[in-house]
Amino acid sequence: GAVVSQHPSRVICKSGTSVKIECRSLDFQATTMFWYRQFPKQSLMLMATSNEGSKATYEQGVEKDKFLINHASLTLSTLTVTSAHPEDSSFYICSARAPRDFYEQYFGPGTRLTVT
Amino acid sequence: GNSVTQMEGPVTLSEEAFLTINCTYTATGYPSLFWYVQYPGEGLQLLLKATKADDKGSNKGFEATYRKETTSFHLEKGSVQVSDSAVYFCALSDVGAAGNKLTFGGGTRVLVKP
């Protein structure tokens, strides 16, 4: 149990376009989802915390108008990178927390975004 | 603020060697501590955790003890296998904070050679 999926696994887009990444909890309801960014050979940086039915809470330095997060249901959160630029190229990872597990986050496999 | 520092890699070992990855943390309050593992091409998986001082987390032959006095949570395995090759992340959780945020260390790449 506790499987989190992401779609797509890889995406290439042109500079100036927008791209949407989906994060789904497959076998549990996730009241809270998290979005991270991972640069090559570096650690995960928390971008935002997403609670179902409410606005996401963004970490300092993360542009909320650039990275739009929607947590529309208990099993789905989406991250939209708007007007993407090459510097947005990165590995984006989501995680989900089930109500029963206060401490544990279940991670998705990640999405590799390349902006050309 | 919270921070996690872990030894830089890559760490290259032979099969059946002893593995230690050092991890120290800085936190206000009483965090929970975690080790996550990321196998090539996969997402992070929880390896083990400890929620209070002196707790020992263990899984798949790996162990780590929550040492409050030294603010450390070093990961150890007595005899590594090739399949243990992965990136290991130490992390702490801000207990009680909204959303239960995780703060990660920089990750340590481990390569086990046959």
XYZ file of N, CA and C in Angstrom:
690
model
N 0.817 -1.205 0.000
C 0.000 0.000 0.000
C 0.844 1.245 0.000
N 0.183 2.423 0.049
C 0.835 3.716 0.106
C 1.682 3.982 -1.136
N 1.058 3.868 -2.288
C 1.758 4.116 -3.549
C 1.376 5.492 -4.077
N 2.384 6.212 -4.514
C 2.189 7.542 -5.100
C 2.742 7.515 -6.518
N 1.946 7.973 -7.457
C 2.403 7.998 -8.853
C 2.529 9.439 -9.327
N 3.343 9.631 -10.333
C 3.494 10.926 -10.983
C 3.401 10.747 -12.481
N 2.812 11.745 -13.117
C 2.700 11.703 -14.575
C 2.865 13.105 -15.131
N 3.684 13.277 -16.147
C 4.483 12.244 -16.813
C 5.782 11.972 -16.050
N 6.501 10.964 -16.461
C 7.792 10.692 -15.840
C 8.875 11.592 -16.447
N 8.696 11.904 -17.710
C 9.621 12.829 -18.380
C 8.831 13.742 -19.301
N 9.236 14.993 -19.381
C 8.575 15.917 -20.297
C 9.593 16.926 -20.797
N 9.501 17.188 -22.090
C 10.331 18.215 -22.714
C 9.390 19.276 -23.267
N 9.629 20.517 -22.945
C 8.771 21.572 -23.462
C 9.624 22.740 -23.925
N 9.019 23.582 -24.734
C 9.722 24.751 -25.261
C 9.591 25.912 -24.294
N 10.599 26.742 -24.306
C 10.612 27.920 -23.451
C 9.373 28.772 -23.708
N 8.710 29.198 -22.642
C 7.520 30.038 -22.762
C 6.219 29.279 -22.642
N 6.280 27.979 -22.759
C 5.059 27.182 -22.631
C 4.869 26.749 -21.185
N 3.695 26.183 -20.893
C 3.393 25.705 -19.550
C 3.292 24.187 -19.560
N 3.601 23.593 -18.457
C 3.539 22.132 -18.360
C 2.943 21.751 -17.010
N 2.079 20.747 -17.044
C 1.402 20.290 -15.829
C 1.921 18.917 -15.426
N 2.189 18.761 -14.147
C 2.639 17.491 -13.587
C 1.606 17.027 -12.568
N 1.207 15.767 -12.681
C 0.203 15.225 -11.779
C 0.833 14.323 -10.726
N 0.286 14.387 -9.536
C 0.711 13.519 -8.435
C -0.533 12.869 -7.864
N -0.551 11.539 -7.858
C -1.727 10.814 -7.369
C -1.350 9.836 -6.265
N -2.162 9.802 -5.236
C -2.054 8.734 -4.238
C -3.018 7.643 -4.680
N -2.481 6.448 -4.930
C -3.259 5.398 -5.597
C -4.124 4.588 -4.652
N -3.699 4.404 -3.431
C -4.448 3.507 -2.558
C -4.714 4.105 -1.185
N -4.607 5.430 -1.094
C -4.962 6.086 0.161
C -5.339 7.531 -0.135
N -6.009 8.132 0.803
C -6.395 9.525 0.660
C -5.351 10.406 1.338
N -4.864 11.360 0.580
C -3.779 12.213 1.056
C -4.316 13.598 1.374
N -4.396 13.905 2.633
C -4.862 15.238 3.003
C -3.787 16.289 2.729
N -2.540 15.862 2.742
C -1.439 16.784 2.494
C -0.490 16.191 1.460
N -0.131 17.005 0.498
C 0.874 16.610 -0.494
C 1.964 17.676 -0.524
N 3.147 17.251 -0.867
C 4.296 18.145 -0.881
C 4.946 18.087 -2.264
N 5.461 19.211 -2.694
C 6.201 19.266 -3.954
C 7.634 19.683 -3.669
N 8.566 18.894 -4.245
C 9.985 19.139 -4.070
C 10.641 19.318 -5.430
N 11.783 19.961 -5.390
C 12.608 20.097 -6.584
C 13.993 19.554 -6.241
N 14.548 18.771 -7.150
C 15.858 18.173 -6.909
C 16.763 18.499 -8.080
N 17.834 19.226 -7.798
C 18.826 19.525 -8.818
C 19.817 18.362 -8.897
N 20.502 18.238 -10.034
C 21.429 17.115 -10.208
C 22.427 16.997 -9.066
N 22.511 15.805 -8.521
C 23.449 15.475 -7.464
C 23.256 16.364 -6.231
N 22.074 16.868 -6.054
C 21.773 17.683 -4.880
C 20.559 17.132 -4.147
N 20.276 17.741 -3.025
C 19.193 17.249 -2.198
C 17.850 17.786 -2.672
N 16.815 17.369 -1.994
C 15.471 17.819 -2.317
C 15.199 19.152 -1.622
N 14.601 20.062 -2.365
C 14.223 21.341 -1.817
C 12.707 21.424 -1.818
N 12.116 21.617 -0.641
C 10.668 21.725 -0.553
C 10.218 23.012 -1.229
N 9.266 22.876 -2.147
C 8.732 24.039 -2.843
C 7.448 24.528 -2.172
N 6.551 23.578 -1.865
C 5.260 23.988 -1.336
C 4.576 22.811 -0.675
N 3.672 23.146 0.214
C 2.816 22.168 0.888
C 1.394 22.397 0.419
N 0.754 21.321 0.019
C -0.565 21.410 -0.590
C -1.582 20.660 0.254
N -2.587 21.356 0.735
C -3.659 20.727 1.494
C -4.934 20.704 0.675
N -5.613 19.581 0.693
C -6.813 19.397 -0.113
C -7.840 20.467 0.205
N -8.309 21.125 -0.863
C -9.361 22.110 -0.721
C -8.915 23.481 -0.269
N -7.626 23.690 -0.104
C -7.161 25.015 0.296
C -5.944 25.418 -0.530
N -5.563 26.667 -0.392
C -4.419 27.162 -1.170
C -3.122 26.555 -0.649
N -2.197 26.360 -1.562
C -0.902 25.798 -1.179
C -0.075 26.824 -0.398
N 0.771 26.320 0.463
C 1.702 27.165 1.208
C 3.078 27.023 0.580
N 3.607 28.122 0.076
C 4.870 28.092 -0.644
C 6.036 28.434 0.290
N 7.159 27.808 0.029
C 8.376 28.112 0.778
C 8.957 29.445 0.288
N 9.729 30.033 1.153
C 10.341 31.310 0.822
C 11.187 31.199 -0.431
N 10.996 32.132 -1.336
C 11.781 32.157 -2.562
C 11.149 31.414 -3.717
N 10.053 30.724 -3.486
C 9.360 30.005 -4.561
C 8.222 30.884 -5.075
N 8.236 31.129 -6.388
C 7.226 32.016 -6.980
C 5.895 31.299 -7.146
N 4.897 31.735 -6.431
C 3.596 31.059 -6.496
C 2.900 31.259 -7.844
N 3.201 32.339 -8.530
C 2.588 32.554 -9.841
C 3.297 31.759 -10.925
N 4.486 31.321 -10.620
C 5.282 30.534 -11.558
C 4.958 29.048 -11.419
N 4.812 28.630 -10.204
C 4.550 27.221 -9.906
C 3.163 27.123 -9.265
N 2.171 26.847 -10.099
C 0.794 26.792 -9.640
C 0.466 25.399 -9.123
N -0.040 25.344 -7.914
C -0.366 24.055 -7.310
C -1.849 24.005 -7.005
N -2.460 22.888 -7.408
C -3.880 22.666 -7.190
C -4.070 21.292 -6.549
N -4.674 21.257 -5.387
C -4.942 19.984 -4.705
C -6.455 19.825 -4.678
N -6.985 19.380 -5.806
C -8.433 19.409 -6.023
C -9.174 18.268 -5.332
N -8.490 17.177 -5.067
C -9.153 16.050 -4.429
C -8.183 15.392 -3.463
N -8.669 14.415 -2.722
C -7.837 13.739 -1.725
C -6.822 12.792 -2.346
N -6.879 12.627 -3.658
C -5.924 11.730 -4.311
C -5.136 12.391 -5.431
N -5.337 13.667 -5.651
C -4.670 14.312 -6.780
C -4.215 15.721 -6.442
N -2.945 15.973 -6.739
C -2.407 17.329 -6.689
C -1.663 17.569 -7.999
N -1.752 18.777 -8.518
C -1.048 19.092 -9.753
C -0.129 20.290 -9.552
N 1.001 20.232 -10.238
C 1.959 21.335 -10.272
C 2.059 21.798 -11.716
N 1.746 23.064 -11.965
C 1.873 23.622 -13.309
C 3.007 24.632 -13.316
N 3.989 24.368 -14.173
C 5.096 25.300 -14.342
C 4.697 26.223 -15.483
N 4.449 27.474 -15.177
C 3.960 28.412 -16.186
C 5.117 29.155 -16.836
N 4.953 29.450 -18.131
C 5.965 30.181 -18.892
C 7.363 29.649 -18.550
N 7.539 28.392 -18.833
C 8.771 27.711 -18.426
C 9.999 28.286 -19.132
N 11.105 28.285 -18.391
C 12.388 28.718 -18.931
C 13.407 27.612 -18.679
N 14.515 27.628 -19.407
C 15.513 26.567 -19.229
C 15.952 26.386 -17.776
N 15.988 27.448 -16.996
C 16.411 27.304 -15.593
C 15.388 26.566 -14.734
N 14.188 26.338 -15.288
C 13.183 25.538 -14.583
C 13.409 24.042 -14.786
N 14.332 23.712 -15.671
C 14.638 22.294 -15.904
C 15.136 21.672 -14.605
N 14.515 20.587 -14.221
C 14.848 19.978 -12.945
C 14.083 18.669 -12.797
N 14.291 18.022 -11.668
C 13.559 16.819 -11.294
C 12.561 17.236 -10.220
N 11.277 17.047 -10.500
C 10.235 17.457 -9.567
C 9.633 16.212 -8.929
N 9.578 16.214 -7.610
C 9.112 15.056 -6.861
C 7.975 15.465 -5.943
N 6.939 14.662 -5.910
C 5.858 14.920 -4.968
C 5.853 13.842 -3.894
N 5.254 14.160 -2.790
C 5.035 13.170 -1.738
C 3.657 13.406 -1.141
N 3.156 12.397 -0.483
C 1.819 12.477 0.092
C 1.831 11.910 1.501
N 1.028 12.515 2.327
C 0.927 12.044 3.709
C -0.506 11.603 3.971
N -0.623 10.401 4.495
C -1.942 9.880 4.839
C -2.300 10.343 6.248
N -3.574 10.529 6.526
C -3.978 11.002 7.860
C -3.488 10.098 8.983
N -3.360 8.792 8.692
C -2.986 7.863 9.750
C -1.506 7.919 10.086
N -0.699 8.488 9.159
C 0.757 8.512 9.337
C 1.226 9.941 9.530
N 1.321 10.339 10.778
C 1.724 11.712 11.036
C 3.139 11.987 10.566
N 4.002 10.998 10.685
C 5.413 11.251 10.399
C 5.837 10.936 8.978
N 5.171 10.013 8.324
C 5.716 9.472 7.088
C 5.132 10.115 5.850
N 5.995 10.395 4.910
C 5.589 10.854 3.589
C 5.934 9.767 2.582
N 5.029 9.542 1.644
C 5.235 8.554 0.589
C 5.544 9.312 -0.701
N 6.663 8.954 -1.313
C 7.170 9.731 -2.433
C 6.800 9.130 -3.781
N 6.535 10.000 -4.732
C 6.371 9.592 -6.107
C 7.723 9.367 -6.760
N 7.732 8.806 -7.968
C 8.989 8.485 -8.657
C 9.664 9.694 -9.290
N 8.968 10.823 -9.316
C 9.590 12.022 -9.873
C 9.262 12.253 -11.336
N 9.391 13.508 -11.755
C 9.185 13.918 -13.142
C 10.374 14.748 -13.584
N 11.014 14.314 -14.665
C 12.159 15.049 -15.204
C 11.644 16.056 -16.217
N 11.786 17.342 -15.918
C 11.367 18.408 -16.832
C 12.588 19.011 -17.507
N 12.531 19.044 -18.836
C 13.581 19.707 -19.606
C 12.942 20.795 -20.446
N 13.403 22.016 -20.276
C 12.881 23.153 -21.031
C 13.935 23.574 -22.041
N 13.549 23.560 -23.309
C 14.522 23.874 -24.379
C 14.337 25.297 -24.906
N 16.926 28.041 11.895
C 16.083 27.054 11.243
C 16.680 25.677 11.318
N 15.924 24.712 10.834
C 16.389 23.320 10.835
C 17.384 23.064 9.710
N 18.323 22.185 9.966
C 19.271 21.792 8.920
C 19.788 20.385 9.190
N 20.197 19.729 8.115
C 20.754 18.383 8.195
C 22.046 18.349 7.386
N 23.076 17.819 7.995
C 24.367 17.709 7.319
C 24.775 16.245 7.280
N 25.088 15.760 6.101
C 25.553 14.387 5.993
C 26.804 14.349 5.150
N 27.556 13.285 5.341
C 28.835 13.197 4.667
C 28.635 13.150 3.162
N 29.573 13.786 2.469
C 29.484 13.805 1.024
C 29.981 12.491 0.459
N 29.432 12.127 -0.656
C 29.920 10.937 -1.326
C 30.713 11.324 -2.543
N 30.921 10.430 -3.449
C 30.401 9.067 -3.351
C 31.243 8.196 -2.431
N 30.576 7.229 -1.842
C 31.246 6.237 -1.026
C 31.284 4.940 -1.833
N 32.467 4.440 -2.056
C 32.639 3.219 -2.828
C 33.150 2.122 -1.904
N 32.438 1.003 -1.906
C 32.764 -0.103 -1.005
C 32.784 -1.409 -1.786
N 33.424 -2.380 -1.200
C 33.334 -3.735 -1.736
C 32.199 -4.457 -1.029
N 31.656 -5.440 -1.696
C 30.585 -6.244 -1.109
C 31.041 -6.819 0.226
N 30.134 -6.857 1.187
C 30.343 -7.364 2.545
C 31.132 -6.399 3.426
N 31.457 -5.242 2.938
C 32.138 -4.240 3.773
C 31.144 -3.584 4.715
N 31.678 -2.883 5.715
C 30.867 -2.162 6.692
C 30.618 -0.739 6.178
N 29.384 -0.306 6.285
C 29.026 1.022 5.792
C 28.590 1.912 6.953
N 29.137 3.111 6.989
C 28.660 4.151 7.900
C 28.475 5.428 7.117
N 27.331 6.055 7.267
C 27.098 7.378 6.699
C 26.735 8.298 7.856
N 27.567 9.311 8.050
C 27.338 10.222 9.163
C 26.250 11.248 8.842
N 25.456 11.557 9.859
C 24.398 12.557 9.713
C 24.279 13.306 11.036
N 24.344 14.627 10.973
C 24.097 15.464 12.142
C 23.022 16.485 11.798
N 22.359 16.971 12.819
C 21.240 17.868 12.549
C 21.246 19.049 13.506
N 20.550 20.071 13.105
C 20.273 21.225 13.948
C 18.779 21.457 13.882
N 18.152 21.520 15.040
C 16.701 21.708 15.052
C 16.279 22.350 16.357
N 15.201 23.083 16.281
C 14.551 23.564 17.493
C 13.518 22.511 17.878
N 13.334 22.305 19.130
C 12.349 21.325 19.551
C 12.866 19.902 19.460
N 11.956 18.974 19.200
C 12.285 17.552 19.235
C 11.847 16.894 17.937
N 12.723 16.921 16.946
C 12.324 16.401 15.633
C 12.303 14.876 15.596
N 11.637 14.326 14.609
C 11.789 12.926 14.247
C 12.860 12.854 13.173
N 13.560 11.736 13.121
C 14.680 11.596 12.186
C 14.445 10.405 11.259
N 14.899 10.559 10.026
C 14.615 9.561 8.994
C 15.857 9.322 8.140
N 15.918 8.127 7.580
C 16.800 7.851 6.458
C 15.932 7.382 5.299
N 16.124 8.049 4.163
C 15.463 7.664 2.922
C 16.510 7.131 1.949
N 16.079 6.236 1.073
C 16.972 5.692 0.058
C 16.346 5.904 -1.315
N 17.172 6.284 -2.250
C 16.724 6.498 -3.638
C 17.543 5.598 -4.546
N 16.925 4.542 -5.049
C 17.597 3.646 -5.987
C 17.574 4.284 -7.380
N 18.501 3.907 -8.223
C 18.587 4.529 -9.553
C 17.257 4.514 -10.293
N 16.822 5.677 -10.733
C 15.604 5.793 -11.517
C 14.314 5.690 -10.738
N 14.412 5.667 -9.418
C 13.206 5.517 -8.603
C 13.021 6.695 -7.649
N 11.860 6.744 -7.030
C 11.594 7.775 -6.029
C 12.188 7.404 -4.684
N 12.059 8.307 -3.735
C 12.589 8.050 -2.398
C 11.723 7.041 -1.663
N 12.376 6.184 -0.905
C 11.674 5.233 -0.054
C 12.174 5.408 1.372
N 11.250 5.333 2.307
C 11.649 5.401 3.704
C 12.428 4.139 4.062
N 13.613 4.316 4.607
C 14.430 3.176 5.012
C 14.211 2.867 6.490
N 14.301 3.887 7.323
C 14.061 3.707 8.743
C 13.810 5.067 9.389
N 13.292 5.023 10.604
C 13.001 6.269 11.293
C 13.142 6.085 12.806
N 13.278 7.220 13.500
C 13.300 7.227 14.964
C 12.602 8.504 15.406
N 11.711 8.382 16.346
C 10.888 9.530 16.706
C 11.275 10.195 18.017
N 12.146 9.557 18.805
C 12.586 10.215 20.027
C 13.996 9.762 20.382
N 14.598 10.496 21.288
C 15.989 10.250 21.667
C 16.186 8.812 22.153
N 17.323 8.246 21.720
C 17.754 6.882 22.059
C 16.986 5.796 21.300
N 16.010 6.168 20.507
C 15.338 5.189 19.655
C 16.310 4.681 18.605
N 16.192 3.411 18.272
C 16.983 2.857 17.171
C 16.025 2.427 16.072
N 16.250 2.962 14.879
C 15.494 2.524 13.718
C 16.291 1.447 12.998
N 15.603 0.447 12.456
C 16.308 -0.609 11.740
C 15.428 -1.172 10.631
N 16.079 -1.561 9.538
C 15.363 -2.128 8.410
C 16.382 -2.651 7.415
N 16.143 -3.813 6.871
C 16.982 -4.400 5.818
C 18.455 -4.453 6.213
N 18.742 -4.638 7.487
C 20.116 -4.713 7.954
C 20.738 -3.379 8.281
N 20.041 -2.291 7.976
C 20.512 -0.947 8.310
C 20.013 -0.558 9.695
N 20.829 0.232 10.391
C 20.450 0.721 11.712
C 20.888 2.165 11.879
N 20.144 2.900 12.689
C 20.557 4.255 13.062
C 19.944 4.560 14.419
N 20.719 5.202 15.281
C 20.251 5.529 16.625
C 20.166 7.036 16.796
N 19.067 7.492 17.304
C 18.793 8.916 17.544
C 19.598 9.336 18.775
N 20.655 10.127 18.555
C 21.520 10.586 19.643
C 21.299 12.077 19.854
N 20.555 12.388 20.897
C 20.239 13.795 21.153
C 21.471 14.553 21.635
N 22.309 13.873 22.419
C 23.453 14.570 23.005
C 24.470 14.999 21.960
N 24.548 14.235 20.877
C 25.476 14.593 19.794
C 24.725 15.077 18.558
N 23.432 15.230 18.654
C 22.553 15.600 17.517
C 22.947 14.840 16.257
N 22.973 13.520 16.386
C 23.394 12.698 15.255
C 22.423 11.549 15.015
N 22.491 11.012 13.800
C 21.639 9.876 13.407
C 22.392 9.128 12.319
N 23.521 8.560 12.678
C 24.397 7.903 11.705
C 23.803 6.582 11.237
N 23.926 6.336 9.944
C 23.407 5.104 9.347
C 24.521 4.078 9.247
N 24.227 2.822 9.623
C 25.227 1.767 9.571
C 24.618 0.485 8.993
N 25.478 -0.243 8.304
C 25.125 -1.595 7.881
C 26.381 -2.441 7.944
N 26.253 -3.605 8.521
C 27.430 -4.418 8.777
C 28.029 -5.076 7.558
N 27.210 -5.410 6.574
C 27.704 -6.137 5.411
C 26.864 -5.733 4.202
N 27.420 -4.852 3.388
C 26.619 -4.320 2.280
C 26.625 -5.268 1.079
N 25.582 -5.125 0.269
C 25.447 -5.897 -0.959
C 25.429 -4.941 -2.151
N 25.655 -5.500 -3.325
C 25.619 -4.667 -4.531
C 24.277 -3.948 -4.649
N 23.222 -4.624 -4.216
C 21.877 -4.056 -4.316
C 21.658 -2.855 -3.378
N 22.602 -2.601 -2.498
C 22.516 -1.430 -1.616
C 23.023 -0.158 -2.288
N 23.520 -0.289 -3.492
C 23.992 0.889 -4.232
C 22.813 1.828 -4.481
N 22.932 3.038 -3.985
C 21.812 3.985 -4.046
C 22.293 5.316 -3.469
N 21.383 6.277 -3.451
C 21.653 7.540 -2.757
C 20.848 7.539 -1.467
N 21.504 7.863 -0.368
C 20.875 7.838 0.945
C 20.733 9.272 1.465
N 19.528 9.582 1.925
C 19.237 10.916 2.435
C 18.835 10.836 3.908
N 19.485 11.641 4.713
C 19.080 11.817 6.096
C 18.100 12.990 6.144
N 17.094 12.901 6.977
C 16.097 13.964 7.033
C 15.525 14.088 8.436
N 15.017 15.262 8.727
C 14.311 15.455 9.991
C 12.946 16.045 9.713
N 12.046 15.760 10.610
C 10.683 16.247 10.495
C 10.386 17.189 11.641
N 9.817 18.307 11.267
C 9.466 19.324 12.242
C 8.168 18.896 12.915
N 8.270 18.235 14.029
C 7.091 17.686 14.695
C 6.155 18.790 15.142
N 4.896 18.611 14.784
C 3.899 19.561 15.231
C 3.661 20.699 14.275
N 4.560 20.894 13.339
C 4.368 21.990 12.393
C 3.316 21.589 11.371
N 2.619 22.560 10.871
C 1.598 22.284 9.872
C 2.227 21.621 8.661
N 1.692 20.519 8.255
C 2.182 19.851 7.059
C 3.364 18.939 7.305
N 3.915 18.900 8.496
C 4.972 17.960 8.819
C 6.088 18.030 7.791
N 6.776 19.151 7.704
C 7.792 19.349 6.693
C 9.024 18.524 6.977
N 9.629 18.037 5.900
C 10.897 17.320 5.976
C 12.024 18.229 5.510
N 13.107 18.200 6.260
C 14.331 18.885 5.848
C 15.366 17.816 5.547
N 15.916 17.851 4.324
C 16.819 16.806 3.881
C 18.273 17.246 3.938
N 19.135 16.283 4.177
C 20.560 16.483 3.967
C 20.867 16.400 2.482
N 22.117 16.592 2.145
C 22.505 16.670 0.742
C 22.531 15.349 0.004
N 22.399 14.241 0.715
C 22.434 12.937 0.068
C 23.851 12.385 -0.037
N 23.970 11.088 0.099
C 25.265 10.405 -0.023
C 25.102 9.251 -0.996
N 25.847 9.320 -2.078
C 25.781 8.238 -3.065
C 26.696 7.107 -2.614
N 26.149 5.909 -2.599
C 26.915 4.712 -2.201
C 26.983 3.763 -3.381
N 28.178 3.328 -3.690
C 28.381 2.366 -4.762
C 29.074 1.141 -4.172
N 28.408 -0.002 -4.292
C 28.972 -1.247 -3.774
C 29.410 -2.089 -4.958
N 30.678 -2.439 -4.963
C 31.221 -3.226 -6.068
C 31.336 -4.693 -5.662
N 31.082 -5.587 -6.633
C 31.160 -7.014 -6.307
C 32.582 -7.450 -6.018
